[in-house]
Amino acid sequence: MRKSDKSTKNYQTDTRLVNTGRSSSDLECFVNPPVVHASTVLFESTEELFSGRAKYHYGRRGTPTTEALTDALTDLEGAHGTGLTPSGLAACSLALLSAAKAGDHILITDSVYEPTRNFASVVLEPMGVEVDYYDPLVGSDISKLFKSNTTAVFTEVPGSQTFEMQDIPAIVAAAHAHDILVVLDNTWGTPLYFDAMAHGVDMTIQAGTKYIVGHSDVMLGVVSANEKAWTRLELVHGAMGYHVAPDDVYLALRGLRTMGVRLRQHQKSALDIALWLEARPEVDRVLYPPLESDPGHEIWKRDFTGACGLMGVVLKNCTKKQTLALIDAFELFGLGYSWGGFESLVIYADPRNYRTATVWDEPGQLIRLHIGLEDVADLKADLEKGFAALSSTEG
């Protein structure tokens, strides 16, 4: 974990992904950094140990391997520094712990990733942090919810199950007028499609498990911060003892190099399938901001430069039993949590179970799809199998 002074901002995105965090001259001319397995770092003398001049001090606090990834991510985010955590949830937790202490008040979007909500109720509230949830569509009116002890607003764009688009510039303007930090879970957009720092966000989070790694084989979280938020974030990161194993960091670096190519294909396939689903008689609506029919489309079009493969589908005139029959009939859409890997996935979702500030009142059943890298024709055929099972199942 460290701040980076290396920038590739003058290059296009794919060129940046290939080159950022990598210097062959520092690596004896090898393309990739070494995978350093380390705990203890040896010093030449007591003078060197106590001077603080040594580049590395202990394996948990950074190696050439972790430095390559944090340098790359800091560069891509346009941030001051980046910390790595063992999972996306750990990244959300780290950001919140660095933004709030006992006696503080924070606001969290009601559309937040449910484990983040659980962290707030299990850890933050018992330790004396006051937590309130807000309507993700509140925009600049969020200022009406601020208290004298509000220290942070936690945002997520779009919501991970219901896909509301938040007006981040409006929230940032309102929060910064009161010296309140804005934290964003940017896993859906990634810095490739939403430049969080340029929009004024103080800390931006990615579940690197998803599109950075891209192959469903590594757990990783990332928090990047601007200069204002970095000092506290770095301090809490060290105090919490967060560390990511070197082999996992290496796999994340390898995934990062092809992230642009993969995301373009995810987006292309997802938009194709979203449009196809909109025309299906079994579908009430598709929750995917790039669609012109999506309520958040104008914000997405204004602030984002692309989209990933994750969407929601509200089904029409069916029961939960029929929806589960649809899911069980799939062969290519795997049934499992997470997303962002090369494979397509599906889960059943019911936001009614956790909403507190707003009401999810869609009459239809909701499923969430992640569109992977399979051929679109095969995925449509698989969806057809599911719809056939739905139609043949009695409610």
XYZ file of C-alpha atoms in Angstrom, residues 11-381:
371
model
C -2.281 7.326 -23.011
C -5.573 5.748 -24.086
C -7.218 3.277 -21.702
C -5.968 -0.006 -23.172
C -2.420 1.347 -23.391
C -2.653 2.445 -19.762
C -3.850 -0.983 -18.650
C -0.916 -2.664 -20.372
C 1.745 -0.295 -19.043
C 0.634 1.100 -15.689
C 2.400 -0.214 -12.586
C 5.048 -1.827 -14.754
C 8.611 -0.758 -15.536
C 10.832 -3.329 -17.214
C 13.929 -1.275 -16.325
C 13.146 -1.877 -12.638
C 12.635 -5.604 -13.205
C 15.857 -6.653 -14.907
C 13.999 -6.328 -18.246
C 11.269 -8.852 -17.428
C 7.722 -7.858 -18.458
C 5.995 -8.783 -15.198
C 7.023 -7.991 -11.608
C 8.366 -10.785 -9.425
C 5.986 -12.612 -7.125
C 7.617 -11.818 -3.806
C 6.644 -14.136 -0.938
C 7.764 -12.236 2.116
C 7.150 -11.562 5.760
C 10.462 -10.406 7.266
C 12.554 -7.696 5.624
C 16.245 -7.590 6.654
C 18.110 -4.351 7.273
C 21.841 -3.766 6.848
C 22.177 -1.977 10.186
C 20.280 -0.533 13.134
C 20.837 2.895 11.615
C 19.008 1.816 8.455
C 16.223 0.163 10.442
C 15.514 3.265 12.549
C 16.047 5.821 9.789
C 12.785 5.094 7.972
C 14.593 5.407 4.630
C 14.187 1.756 3.640
C 11.710 1.203 0.811
C 10.246 -1.919 2.435
C 9.827 -2.670 6.132
C 7.629 -5.736 6.549
C 5.837 -8.005 4.102
C 2.388 -6.990 5.300
C 3.109 -3.339 4.506
C 4.171 -3.885 0.902
C 6.483 -5.695 -1.500
C 7.452 -5.096 -5.136
C 4.467 -7.264 -6.093
C 1.840 -5.345 -4.132
C 3.462 -2.051 -5.079
C 3.034 -2.833 -8.776
C -0.718 -3.317 -8.299
C -1.287 -0.331 -6.000
C 0.753 1.894 -8.321
C -1.340 0.755 -11.285
C -4.665 1.278 -9.525
C -3.679 4.649 -8.082
C -2.714 5.741 -11.578
C -5.934 4.478 -13.175
C -8.090 6.092 -10.497
C -6.238 9.414 -10.559
C -5.943 8.962 -6.802
C -3.330 9.843 -4.185
C -2.993 6.311 -2.857
C -4.517 2.822 -2.882
C -4.962 0.091 -0.301
C -5.578 -3.580 -0.982
C -7.880 -5.782 1.096
C -8.735 -9.503 1.045
C -12.241 -8.950 -0.407
C -14.612 -6.343 -1.753
C -16.532 -6.307 1.533
C -13.278 -5.703 3.400
C -12.689 -2.708 1.110
C -16.134 -1.298 1.954
C -15.441 -1.898 5.646
C -12.023 -0.235 5.482
C -13.418 2.853 3.781
C -16.225 3.219 6.334
C -13.922 2.654 9.306
C -11.566 5.320 8.022
C -14.455 7.777 7.557
C -16.306 7.330 10.865
C -15.655 6.856 14.558
C -17.836 6.520 17.640
C -20.245 9.442 17.846
C -20.200 10.155 14.118
C -23.133 9.909 11.729
C -22.960 8.437 8.226
C -25.452 8.103 5.383
C -25.642 4.960 3.233
C -27.686 4.522 0.068
C -30.680 2.228 0.512
C -29.641 0.361 -2.654
C -26.279 -0.624 -1.156
C -24.653 -4.052 -1.514
C -26.362 -6.011 1.250
C -23.163 -7.217 3.035
C -22.148 -3.551 3.430
C -25.473 -2.921 5.169
C -24.784 -5.934 7.371
C -21.341 -4.558 8.298
C -22.963 -1.299 9.325
C -25.470 -3.042 11.596
C -23.087 -5.640 13.054
C -19.966 -3.481 13.515
C -20.526 0.249 13.042
C -23.725 0.753 14.998
C -22.656 -1.296 18.074
C -19.400 0.702 18.206
C -21.350 3.963 18.387
C -21.591 5.124 14.778
C -25.040 6.419 13.852
C -26.190 5.052 10.477
C -29.094 6.258 8.359
C -30.124 5.030 4.909
C -31.305 7.341 2.153
C -33.216 7.173 -1.105
C -30.630 6.604 -3.880
C -32.511 9.130 -6.032
C -32.262 11.933 -3.470
C -29.616 13.941 -5.373
C -28.767 17.369 -3.909
C -31.575 17.033 -1.368
C -29.273 14.763 0.583
C -28.181 17.932 2.373
C -31.505 17.809 4.238
C -30.323 14.580 5.884
C -27.014 15.951 7.172
C -26.473 16.340 10.891
C -23.813 18.267 12.751
C -21.876 15.002 13.229
C -22.244 13.614 9.668
C -18.825 12.608 8.348
C -19.502 10.528 5.240
C -21.981 9.604 2.526
C -21.621 6.079 1.153
C -22.820 5.750 -2.445
C -23.070 2.924 -4.971
C -23.707 3.507 -8.670
C -25.768 1.789 -9.839
C -27.364 -0.189 -7.000
C -26.099 -3.767 -7.129
C -29.559 -5.377 -7.386
C -31.954 -2.594 -8.342
C -29.630 -0.460 -10.498
C -30.685 3.054 -9.491
C -28.344 5.710 -10.854
C -27.303 8.226 -8.210
C -26.480 11.819 -9.106
C -22.919 11.719 -7.807
C -21.932 15.300 -8.782
C -24.968 16.666 -6.914
C -24.243 14.533 -3.836
C -20.568 15.517 -3.900
C -21.389 19.218 -4.120
C -23.815 18.990 -1.196
C -21.452 16.912 0.946
C -18.323 18.950 0.309
C -20.168 22.143 1.204
C -20.376 20.645 4.706
C -16.883 19.087 4.702
C -18.378 15.583 4.453
C -16.554 12.775 2.651
C -18.137 10.936 -0.272
C -17.348 7.235 -0.620
C -18.325 5.298 -3.752
C -18.559 1.595 -4.484
C -17.554 1.811 -8.149
C -17.373 -1.913 -8.897
C -20.006 -1.750 -11.681
C -18.493 1.174 -13.563
C -14.826 0.685 -12.644
C -12.443 3.605 -13.286
C -12.582 2.677 -16.974
C -16.227 3.729 -17.303
C -16.732 6.124 -14.389
C -13.957 8.497 -13.311
C -14.932 8.798 -9.673
C -12.087 11.086 -8.629
C -12.804 13.511 -11.476
C -16.403 13.657 -10.211
C -15.201 14.675 -6.746
C -15.449 11.358 -4.882
C -13.024 11.130 -1.940
C -12.704 7.339 -1.718
C -13.557 4.887 -4.469
C -13.978 1.162 -3.934
C -13.757 -1.790 -6.272
C -14.443 -5.418 -5.507
C -11.357 -6.472 -7.439
C -12.691 -10.025 -7.221
C -14.854 -9.036 -10.170
C -13.551 -7.206 -13.241
C -9.951 -6.575 -12.158
C -9.313 -10.282 -11.593
C -11.952 -11.334 -14.112
C -11.562 -15.101 -13.774
C -13.522 -16.041 -10.618
C -10.435 -17.345 -8.863
C -9.239 -14.583 -6.495
C -10.811 -12.521 -3.709
C -9.632 -8.901 -3.689
C -10.759 -5.467 -2.554
C -9.409 -2.050 -3.501
C -9.832 1.391 -1.923
C -8.304 4.424 -3.639
C -8.379 7.849 -2.005
C -7.660 11.463 -2.801
C -5.104 13.391 -0.776
C -7.679 14.542 1.769
C -8.833 11.019 2.638
C -5.557 9.183 2.107
C -3.794 9.875 5.426
C -6.586 8.389 7.522
C -7.182 5.520 5.085
C -3.519 4.525 5.127
C -3.428 4.673 8.920
C -6.532 2.500 9.379
C -5.377 0.047 6.704
C -2.140 -0.535 8.604
C -3.858 -0.745 11.981
C -6.323 -3.338 10.663
C -3.513 -5.565 9.413
C -4.959 -5.982 5.934
C -2.811 -7.979 3.542
C -3.358 -9.725 0.214
C -1.308 -12.801 -0.668
C 1.335 -12.249 -3.367
C -0.016 -14.911 -5.712
C -3.444 -13.268 -5.581
C -1.885 -9.869 -6.301
C -0.069 -11.350 -9.283
C -3.300 -12.818 -10.670
C -4.996 -9.435 -10.210
C -2.196 -7.749 -12.137
C -2.551 -10.298 -14.914
C -6.304 -9.733 -15.042
C -5.864 -5.965 -15.082
C -3.951 -6.097 -18.371
C -6.990 -7.470 -20.264
C -9.689 -5.646 -18.305
C -10.457 -3.190 -21.105
C -10.907 -5.894 -23.737
C -13.077 -7.998 -21.452
C -15.283 -5.119 -20.341
C -15.998 -4.111 -23.930
C -17.202 -7.623 -24.699
C -19.245 -7.832 -21.496
C -20.901 -4.542 -22.422
C -21.552 -5.497 -26.043
C -23.116 -8.828 -25.119
C -25.083 -7.381 -22.203
C -26.647 -4.635 -24.310
C -27.601 -7.164 -26.994
C -29.264 -9.424 -24.426
C -30.904 -6.522 -22.566
C -32.596 -5.340 -25.760
C -33.645 -8.915 -26.562
C -35.072 -9.361 -23.058
C -37.056 -6.128 -23.291
C -38.988 -7.621 -26.202
C -39.826 -10.851 -24.361
C -43.467 -11.276 -23.247
C -42.282 -12.739 -19.924
C -40.318 -9.577 -19.036
C -41.828 -6.496 -17.412
C -38.658 -4.414 -17.597
C -34.873 -4.676 -17.704
C -32.812 -2.768 -15.145
C -29.773 -1.694 -17.149
C -28.834 2.018 -17.298
C -27.512 1.962 -20.907
C -31.066 1.217 -22.081
C -32.985 4.333 -23.110
C -35.981 2.917 -21.230
C -34.072 2.826 -17.938
C -35.000 5.643 -15.496
C -31.313 6.296 -14.829
C -30.282 6.421 -18.481
C -29.739 10.190 -18.653
C -27.431 10.195 -15.619
C -25.571 7.189 -17.008
C -25.207 8.909 -20.388
C -23.982 12.128 -18.739
C -21.468 10.622 -16.298
C -20.406 7.211 -17.627
C -18.472 6.180 -20.728
C -19.554 2.528 -20.701
C -21.198 -0.305 -18.804
C -20.427 -3.783 -17.553
C -22.343 -7.046 -17.892
C -24.566 -6.850 -14.803
C -28.305 -6.187 -15.049
C -31.612 -6.887 -13.351
C -34.706 -8.398 -14.978
C -38.203 -7.899 -13.562
C -40.415 -10.774 -14.712
C -44.094 -10.372 -15.525
C -47.081 -12.328 -14.180
C -45.220 -15.146 -12.447
C -44.690 -16.528 -8.968
C -41.488 -17.137 -7.051
C -41.923 -20.864 -7.733
C -42.015 -20.235 -11.480
C -39.013 -17.922 -11.247
C -36.981 -20.573 -9.462
C -37.990 -23.087 -12.128
C -36.653 -20.684 -14.745
C -33.334 -20.418 -12.898
C -33.029 -24.183 -12.391
C -33.525 -24.799 -16.116
C -30.433 -22.824 -17.119
C -27.335 -24.674 -18.250
C -24.956 -21.837 -19.159
C -26.081 -19.321 -16.546
C -24.483 -20.599 -13.360
C -26.348 -20.142 -10.096
C -23.988 -18.357 -7.748
C -22.999 -15.158 -5.994
C -20.517 -12.611 -7.266
C -20.094 -11.524 -10.886
C -17.451 -10.029 -13.151
C -15.816 -13.289 -14.194
C -15.790 -14.740 -17.698
C -18.894 -16.833 -16.987
C -22.562 -15.881 -16.993
C -24.403 -16.030 -13.667
C -27.910 -15.654 -12.259
C -29.367 -15.125 -8.783
C -32.873 -14.588 -7.445
C -33.259 -11.243 -5.668
C -35.879 -9.744 -3.379
C -35.046 -6.165 -2.257
C -38.148 -6.130 -0.060
C -36.137 -8.112 2.469
C -33.719 -5.325 3.312
C -34.946 -1.898 2.170
C -35.540 0.542 5.021
C -35.556 4.082 3.570
C -37.470 3.244 0.398
C -39.959 0.641 -0.778
C -39.261 -1.780 -3.594
C -42.749 -2.042 -5.039
C -42.179 -3.783 -8.352
C -45.017 -6.313 -8.696
C -42.907 -8.823 -10.636
C -40.201 -11.229 -9.548
C -36.593 -10.017 -9.849
C -33.553 -11.908 -11.086
C -30.044 -10.571 -11.588
C -27.997 -11.630 -14.591
C -24.299 -11.288 -15.231
C -23.568 -11.608 -18.946
C -20.256 -13.353 -19.398
C -18.042 -13.968 -22.397
C -19.987 -16.837 -23.949
C -21.491 -16.462 -27.416
C -24.663 -14.371 -27.231
C -26.637 -16.828 -29.375
C -25.917 -19.601 -26.876
C -26.909 -17.405 -23.946
C -30.201 -16.488 -25.610
C -30.893 -20.164 -26.223
